[in-house]
Coordinates of C-alpha atoms in Angstrom, one line a residue:
X1 CA 24.9 24.7 23.7
X2 CA 23.4 21.6 25.9
X3 CA 25.3 18.9 26.8
X4 CA 23.2 15.5 27.2
X5 CA 24.8 12.5 28.5
X6 CA 23.4 9.3 28.0
X7 CA 23.5 6.4 31.1
X8 CA 21.9 3.0 31.1
X9 CA 23.2 -0.3 30.4
X10 CA 23.4 -3.0 33.2
X11 CA 26.9 -3.7 33.6
X12 CA 26.6 -7.1 33.1
X13 CA 30.6 -7.7 31.6
X14 CA 31.7 -5.9 35.1
X15 CA 30.4 -8.1 37.6
X16 CA 31.0 -8.6 40.2
X17 CA 31.2 -4.8 40.8
X18 CA 28.6 -3.8 38.4
X19 CA 24.9 -4.9 39.0
X20 CA 21.5 -3.5 37.4
X21 CA 21.7 -0.9 40.0
X22 CA 25.2 -0.1 40.0
X23 CA 26.6 -0.1 36.1
X24 CA 30.1 -0.1 35.4
X25 CA 30.2 4.5 34.9
X26 CA 29.4 4.7 38.4
X27 CA 32.1 2.2 39.9
X28 CA 35.2 4.4 41.4
X29 CA 38.4 2.9 39.6
X30 CA 40.1 5.8 38.6
X31 CA 42.3 8.0 39.8
X32 CA 41.5 11.7 39.2
X33 CA 44.4 14.5 38.8
X34 CA 44.5 14.8 42.4
X35 CA 45.5 11.1 43.3
X36 CA 41.9 10.8 44.1
X37 CA 39.4 7.8 42.4
X38 CA 36.4 8.7 40.2
X39 CA 34.4 7.0 38.4
X40 CA 33.2 7.0 34.4
X41 CA 30.4 9.9 35.2
X42 CA 32.9 11.8 37.3
X43 CA 35.7 11.9 34.9
X44 CA 33.7 12.8 31.6
X45 CA 32.0 15.5 33.4
X46 CA 35.3 16.9 34.9
X47 CA 36.6 16.5 31.0
X48 CA 33.8 18.5 29.8
X49 CA 33.8 21.3 32.0
X50 CA 38.0 21.9 32.3
X51 CA 37.0 21.6 28.2
X52 CA 35.4 25.2 29.3
X53 CA 32.3 23.6 26.5
X54 CA 30.3 26.3 28.4
X55 CA 27.2 23.7 28.0
X56 CA 24.1 23.1 30.4
X57 CA 24.2 19.0 31.3
X58 CA 21.5 16.7 31.4
X59 CA 21.6 12.7 32.0
X60 CA 19.2 10.4 30.2
X61 CA 19.2 7.8 32.3
X62 CA 17.2 5.2 34.0
X63 CA 15.0 5.2 37.6
X64 CA 17.5 2.8 39.1
X65 CA 20.4 5.1 38.1
X66 CA 19.3 8.4 38.8
X67 CA 19.9 8.1 42.9
X68 CA 23.8 7.1 41.4
X69 CA 24.0 10.1 39.4
X70 CA 23.2 12.8 42.4
X71 CA 25.2 11.0 44.8
X72 CA 28.4 11.8 42.7
X73 CA 27.7 14.6 41.0
X74 CA 25.2 16.9 43.3
X75 CA 22.8 19.1 41.7
X76 CA 25.3 20.7 39.6
X77 CA 23.1 18.4 36.4
X78 CA 19.7 17.8 35.1
X79 CA 18.7 14.3 35.3
X80 CA 15.9 12.4 33.1
X81 CA 14.9 9.4 34.2
X82 CA 12.8 7.6 31.4
X83 CA 10.1 5.4 33.0
X84 CA 11.2 2.4 31.5
X85 CA 14.5 0.9 29.5
X86 CA 13.6 1.6 25.8
X87 CA 16.8 2.4 23.8
X88 CA 18.9 4.8 22.9
X89 CA 16.2 6.8 20.3
X90 CA 13.1 7.1 23.7
X91 CA 16.1 8.2 26.1
X92 CA 17.4 10.8 23.5
X93 CA 13.5 11.8 22.6
X94 CA 12.4 12.3 26.3
X95 CA 15.9 14.8 26.9
X96 CA 14.6 16.9 23.9
X97 CA 11.3 17.1 25.6
X98 CA 12.7 18.0 28.5
X99 CA 15.3 20.2 27.2
X100 CA 12.1 22.2 25.3
X101 CA 9.4 22.1 27.2
X102 CA 10.8 22.2 31.3
X103 CA 14.3 24.1 30.2
X104 CA 12.5 26.2 27.7
X105 CA 15.3 25.7 24.7
X106 CA 14.0 27.6 21.4
X107 CA 14.4 25.1 18.4
X108 CA 17.6 26.9 17.2
X109 CA 19.6 25.6 20.3
X110 CA 22.8 22.8 19.7
X111 CA 22.3 19.8 21.6
X112 CA 25.3 17.6 21.4
X113 CA 24.4 13.7 22.9
X114 CA 27.2 11.2 23.8
X115 CA 28.1 8.4 26.3
X116 CA 28.8 9.3 29.4
X117 CA 31.3 6.3 29.9
X118 CA 34.2 6.6 27.1
X119 CA 38.0 6.9 28.3
X120 CA 39.1 9.5 26.4
X121 CA 41.4 13.4 26.3
X122 CA 40.6 16.6 26.1
X123 CA 41.3 16.7 22.2
X124 CA 37.6 14.8 22.4
X125 CA 36.0 17.1 23.7
X126 CA 37.6 20.2 21.8
X127 CA 36.0 17.5 18.1
X128 CA 32.4 18.2 20.7
X129 CA 32.7 22.1 20.1
X130 CA 33.7 21.7 16.6
X131 CA 30.7 19.7 15.9
X132 CA 28.8 22.3 17.5
X133 CA 29.7 24.5 15.0
X134 CA 29.2 23.0 12.3
X135 CA 25.9 22.5 13.0
X136 CA 25.4 26.1 14.2
X137 CA 26.4 26.9 10.5
X138 CA 23.8 24.3 9.2
X139 CA 26.7 22.3 7.8
X140 CA 24.2 19.3 8.2
X141 CA 21.1 18.7 10.1
X142 CA 22.9 16.3 11.8
X143 CA 26.8 15.6 12.6
X144 CA 28.3 12.7 14.3
X145 CA 32.2 12.1 15.6
X146 CA 34.1 9.3 13.9
X147 CA 36.5 7.7 15.9
X148 CA 39.6 7.3 13.6
X149 CA 40.3 3.2 13.7
X150 CA 43.2 1.9 14.8
X151 CA 42.2 -1.6 14.3
X152 CA 40.0 -3.6 12.1
X153 CA 37.6 -4.2 15.0
X154 CA 33.6 -6.3 14.2
X155 CA 32.8 -4.7 17.8
X156 CA 31.7 -1.4 16.6
X157 CA 29.3 0.2 14.0
X158 CA 31.4 2.2 11.0
X159 CA 30.5 5.4 9.2
X160 CA 31.7 5.7 5.6
X161 CA 31.9 9.5 4.5
X162 CA 32.4 10.9 1.2
X163 CA 35.7 11.7 -0.5
X164 CA 35.9 14.9 -0.3
X165 CA 39.0 17.3 0.6
X166 CA 37.5 19.3 2.8
X167 CA 39.4 18.1 6.4
X168 CA 38.9 21.5 8.6
X169 CA 35.3 21.3 9.3
X170 CA 32.8 17.8 8.5
X171 CA 32.7 15.9 5.9
X172 CA 29.3 14.4 4.6
X173 CA 28.0 11.0 5.2
X174 CA 28.3 7.9 2.5
X175 CA 26.7 5.2 4.4
X176 CA 26.8 3.1 7.4
X177 CA 27.5 -0.3 8.3
X178 CA 26.5 -2.4 11.3
X179 CA 29.1 -4.1 13.3
X180 CA 31.5 -6.0 10.5
X181 CA 33.0 -9.2 9.7
X182 CA 36.5 -8.4 10.5
X183 CA 37.4 -8.6 6.5
X184 CA 34.5 -6.0 6.0
X185 CA 35.9 -4.1 8.8
X186 CA 39.9 -4.1 7.2
X187 CA 37.8 -2.9 3.4
X188 CA 36.1 0.0 4.9
X189 CA 39.2 0.8 6.5
X190 CA 40.8 1.0 3.1
X191 CA 37.7 3.7 2.6
X192 CA 38.7 5.5 4.9
X193 CA 35.8 5.0 7.0
X194 CA 35.3 5.6 10.8
X195 CA 34.1 4.1 14.3
X196 CA 30.7 5.1 15.3
X197 CA 31.6 6.6 18.3
X198 CA 27.9 7.4 19.3
X199 CA 28.4 11.5 19.6
X200 CA 25.3 13.3 17.5
X201 CA 25.5 17.0 17.4
X202 CA 21.9 18.6 16.2
X203 CA 19.5 21.2 16.7
X204 CA 16.4 21.1 19.1
X205 CA 14.0 21.8 16.6
X206 CA 15.8 18.8 14.0
X207 CA 15.1 16.3 16.8
X208 CA 11.6 17.3 18.1
X209 CA 10.2 17.7 14.9
X210 CA 11.2 13.6 14.8
X211 CA 9.9 13.4 18.4
X212 CA 6.0 15.0 16.7
X213 CA 5.8 12.0 14.4
X214 CA 5.3 9.6 17.3
X215 CA 3.9 12.3 20.6
X216 CA 2.1 15.5 19.3
X217 CA 2.7 16.7 23.1
X218 CA 2.2 19.9 24.9
X219 CA 4.6 19.8 27.9
X220 CA 7.5 17.3 29.4
X221 CA 4.9 15.7 31.2
X222 CA 2.3 13.9 28.7
X223 CA 5.1 13.4 26.8
X224 CA 6.7 11.5 29.8
X225 CA 3.0 10.0 30.2
X226 CA 3.1 8.8 26.7
X227 CA 6.9 7.8 26.8
X228 CA 5.7 3.7 24.8
X229 CA 4.3 4.9 22.4
X230 CA 8.0 5.7 21.0
X231 CA 9.3 2.8 19.3
X232 CA 12.1 0.6 20.9
X233 CA 14.6 1.6 18.9
X234 CA 18.9 2.8 19.0
X235 CA 19.1 6.4 17.9
X236 CA 21.5 5.2 15.0
X237 CA 18.7 3.2 13.1
X238 CA 16.1 5.4 13.7
X239 CA 17.6 9.1 13.4
X240 CA 21.1 8.7 11.5
X241 CA 20.5 6.0 9.3
X242 CA 17.1 7.6 8.0
X243 CA 18.8 11.3 7.9
X244 CA 19.2 13.2 4.7
X245 CA 21.3 15.6 6.0
X246 CA 24.0 13.8 8.2
X247 CA 28.0 14.8 8.1
X248 CA 30.2 13.7 10.2
X249 CA 33.6 15.2 12.1
X250 CA 36.5 13.2 12.8
X251 CA 38.8 12.9 16.6
X252 CA 41.8 11.0 15.5
X253 CA 43.3 10.7 20.1
X254 CA 42.8 8.5 23.3
X255 CA 39.2 6.9 22.7
X256 CA 38.3 3.6 24.7
X257 CA 35.0 1.4 25.7
X258 CA 35.8 0.4 29.1
X259 CA 33.1 -2.2 28.9
X260 CA 35.0 -5.6 29.9
X261 CA 37.9 -6.5 32.4
X262 CA 40.2 -6.7 29.8
X263 CA 40.2 -2.9 29.3
X264 CA 39.7 -1.4 32.1
X265 CA 42.5 -2.8 33.8
X266 CA 44.4 -1.6 31.0
X267 CA 43.5 2.2 32.7
X268 CA 43.8 1.5 36.4
X269 CA 47.0 3.5 38.3
X270 CA 47.3 0.4 40.5
X271 CA 47.9 -3.4 40.2
X272 CA 45.4 -3.9 43.3
X273 CA 42.4 -1.6 45.4
X274 CA 41.1 -2.7 48.2
X275 CA 42.4 -4.9 51.0
X276 CA 44.6 -7.2 48.6
X277 CA 48.4 -8.4 48.8
X278 CA 50.1 -9.3 46.2
X279 CA 53.1 -12.7 46.2
X280 CA 55.8 -11.8 43.9
X281 CA 55.5 -14.1 41.4
X282 CA 52.1 -12.3 39.3
X283 CA 52.3 -11.0 35.8
X284 CA 49.9 -8.7 34.6
X285 CA 47.4 -9.4 37.5
X286 CA 44.6 -7.5 38.8
X287 CA 43.0 -7.3 42.2
X288 CA 40.0 -5.2 43.0
X289 CA 38.0 -6.1 46.3
X290 CA 35.4 -4.6 48.1
X291 CA 35.2 -7.0 51.1
X292 CA 36.6 -6.2 54.1
X293 CA 38.0 -9.4 54.4
X294 CA 41.6 -9.6 52.6
X295 CA 42.6 -10.9 49.6
X296 CA 45.9 -12.7 48.7
X297 CA 47.1 -13.4 45.2
X298 CA 50.5 -15.6 43.8
X299 CA 51.5 -17.0 40.5
X300 CA 49.1 -15.3 38.6
X301 CA 49.6 -14.2 35.2
X302 CA 46.9 -11.9 32.6
X303 CA 44.2 -12.3 35.5
X304 CA 42.2 -10.1 37.0
X305 CA 40.4 -10.6 40.6
X306 CA 37.2 -8.9 41.2
X307 CA 35.7 -9.1 44.7
X308 CA 32.6 -7.8 46.0
X309 CA 29.3 -8.8 47.9
X310 CA 27.3 -9.9 44.7
X311 CA 30.3 -12.3 43.9
X312 CA 34.2 -13.5 43.7
X313 CA 35.7 -13.1 39.9
X314 CA 38.2 -14.9 39.0
X315 CA 39.6 -15.0 35.1
X316 CA 41.6 -15.1 32.4
X317 CA 41.4 -11.5 31.0
X318 CA 41.2 -12.6 27.6
X319 CA 38.2 -14.6 28.3
X320 CA 36.3 -11.9 30.5
X321 CA 33.9 -10.4 28.2
X322 CA 32.3 -14.3 28.5
X323 CA 31.1 -13.3 31.7
X324 CA 28.4 -11.5 30.4
X325 CA 26.5 -14.6 29.6
X326 CA 26.5 -15.9 33.2
X327 CA 25.6 -13.2 34.9
X328 CA 21.9 -14.0 34.8
X329 CA 22.5 -17.1 36.7
X330 CA 24.9 -15.3 39.3
X331 CA 23.0 -12.7 40.0
X332 CA 20.3 -12.9 42.9
X333 CA 19.9 -9.1 43.5
X334 CA 22.1 -6.1 44.2
X335 CA 24.3 -6.9 47.4
X336 CA 25.7 -3.1 47.0
X337 CA 23.9 0.5 45.5
X338 CA 24.3 3.8 45.9
X339 CA 21.5 6.0 47.2
X340 CA 21.3 10.2 47.1
X341 CA 21.4 9.6 50.7
X342 CA 24.3 7.4 50.9
X343 CA 25.4 3.4 50.3
X344 CA 24.0 0.2 51.3
X345 CA 25.9 -3.5 51.6
X346 CA 23.9 -6.0 51.7
X347 CA 26.0 -8.5 55.3
X348 CA 23.7 -11.4 54.8
X349 CA 20.7 -13.4 53.4
X350 CA 19.1 -15.7 55.8
X351 CA 15.5 -17.7 55.6
X352 CA 14.7 -19.6 58.6
X353 CA 12.8 -23.4 58.7
X354 CA 8.8 -21.7 58.8
X355 CA 9.9 -19.2 55.4
X356 CA 11.2 -16.0 57.5
X357 CA 13.8 -13.8 56.7
X358 CA 16.6 -12.1 57.6
X359 CA 19.1 -10.1 56.2
X360 CA 20.8 -7.5 56.9
X361 CA 22.7 -4.3 56.4
X362 CA 25.5 -1.9 56.9
X363 CA 23.8 1.9 55.8
X364 CA 26.0 4.7 55.3
X365 CA 24.1 8.5 55.4
X366 CA 25.6 11.2 54.6
X367 CA 25.4 14.1 57.2
X368 CA 22.5 16.1 56.2
X369 CA 21.0 13.6 54.2
X370 CA 17.8 11.8 55.4
X371 CA 15.7 8.3 54.6
X372 CA 12.3 9.3 54.1
X373 CA 9.1 9.0 56.9
X374 CA 8.0 5.4 56.3
X375 CA 6.2 1.9 57.4
X376 CA 6.5 -0.9 55.7
X377 CA 4.0 -3.9 56.1
X378 CA 5.5 -7.0 56.5
X379 CA 8.9 -6.5 58.4
X380 CA 10.5 -4.9 61.9
X381 CA 13.5 -3.7 61.5
X382 CA 16.1 -3.4 64.0
X383 CA 18.9 -0.4 63.6
X384 CA 22.5 -0.4 65.1
X385 CA 23.5 3.1 65.5
X386 CA 27.6 2.5 65.1
X387 CA 29.2 5.2 63.8
X388 CA 28.2 8.9 63.9
X389 CA 25.3 11.1 65.2
X390 CA 21.4 11.2 64.1
X391 CA 18.3 12.2 64.5
X392 CA 16.3 8.9 64.6
X393 CA 11.9 9.6 64.5
X394 CA 9.5 7.0 65.5
X395 CA 5.7 7.2 65.3
X396 CA 6.4 11.4 65.7
X397 CA 8.8 11.1 68.2
X398 CA 12.0 12.6 67.7
X399 CA 15.4 11.6 69.4
X400 CA 18.9 12.0 69.0
X401 CA 21.0 8.7 68.3
X402 CA 24.9 8.5 68.3
X403 CA 27.1 4.7 68.4
X404 CA 25.9 2.2 70.2
X405 CA 22.0 2.8 70.4
X406 CA 19.4 0.9 68.8
X407 CA 16.2 1.4 67.4
X408 CA 13.4 -0.9 66.9
X409 CA 10.9 -0.9 64.6
X410 CA 8.1 -3.2 64.3
X411 CA 5.5 -3.3 61.4
X412 CA 3.4 -0.3 60.7
X413 CA 5.4 1.4 63.0
X414 CA 6.2 5.2 60.8
X415 CA 10.0 5.8 61.3
X416 CA 12.6 7.8 59.3
X417 CA 16.5 9.3 60.5
X418 CA 18.7 12.2 59.8
X419 CA 22.0 12.1 59.6
X420 CA 23.9 14.6 61.7
X421 CA 27.5 13.7 61.3
X422 CA 27.8 10.9 58.7
X423 CA 26.3 7.7 60.3
X424 CA 26.8 4.9 59.5
X425 CA 23.9 1.9 61.2
X426 CA 23.3 -1.7 61.0
X427 CA 20.1 -3.1 60.0
X428 CA 17.9 -6.0 60.6
X429 CA 15.0 -6.2 58.4
X430 CA 13.4 -9.9 59.8
X431 CA 10.1 -10.7 58.1
X432 CA 8.3 -12.0 54.5
X433 CA 8.3 -10.7 52.1
X434 CA 11.6 -8.6 51.9
X435 CA 11.0 -6.5 49.2
X436 CA 12.6 -3.1 48.3
X437 CA 9.4 -2.4 47.4
X438 CA 7.4 -2.8 51.0
X439 CA 7.5 0.3 51.9
X440 CA 5.2 3.3 52.2
X441 CA 6.5 7.1 52.0
X442 CA 4.7 10.1 54.1
X443 CA 6.2 13.7 54.2
X444 CA 8.0 14.4 57.8
X445 CA 9.4 18.0 58.7
X446 CA 12.6 17.7 60.0

């Protein structure tokens, strides 16, 4: 069985901790069984493995999130990064092409596609196994997971099954209803409707036949190059609602979308994370602080406070979803990013009277990892090593560096650095313009 996790989104509703490069599923805010902190992505992969699904895992994502996945999960999972964001149908089509061409999976291979950020329990993954069995035994071409609703919500799509006495396996689907009003949702619940959990199971050949309607390709690379020929549409609209043989397997258990601060804080094990001090007069208040400076709160009720290099949020929990419509006017650039080699945090970004800018970052490079051999055309850089040991390369000459060393890099100079131990250094960029695209990479044999 192949398990494909969908990882996308811009993370606007969990600003300022999430941004275009660091979506909500990568925030290490949840407590793992061993007491450490883990992200939604790390948790869902752990749960899938604990359920012993015996599945190969592939992440369907975008280029901006590739490094975060590698940083948090290592190389135990495959990654298919779409060249541009085009909704869930193209992303799943590209992942199916990868499994078919690159992984050489057969037409009969069972594929289960699911979100990478559900807040759920082991029964959810047992339901995934049941879905795979239903596809394997040809109960339907497409099998969906239906979440048993707990209230008439207008936030979710609904799956209406046909009336049947068969509750042991799957139920044929009568129709779909997308995000109805609360009144219509109430009527749907009386019909036995289920929330659409965004989990789909099918045989690979079924999906590849749909892929070939748009792209007749002989390789994954060709499919990738012609990616824009896929329509920009959701899998639900393009596949599920057009399917002539579709069934649903119900899941009754814990399931929640942690898409807002209000729902996320309900799952946090601690009221504070980071350098935070709470006074005595706080009621149902959560504070998350990723900054080095302390945060003190008192007299707060039903409030969330979140602090990161991107900004500071102070909001009533029941109003936290409104941040989504303001984020675009608040965000200048990601101030914190995960990369496959480690992380960086922007400390300051200043422009002087003559137009020259100075950008200061703290960069953490994991032991054994390196930043590529590269040059910049528009900026000088100064690196100050503050912790650890590494190997610094400048114009083909290498030397060891450690705490207190300063590395000066001028425009057009070739440079790289590799961490021997975990390495921390402060980078000051000076020039115009200061953009991530001002980089040209070359091979270097470490």
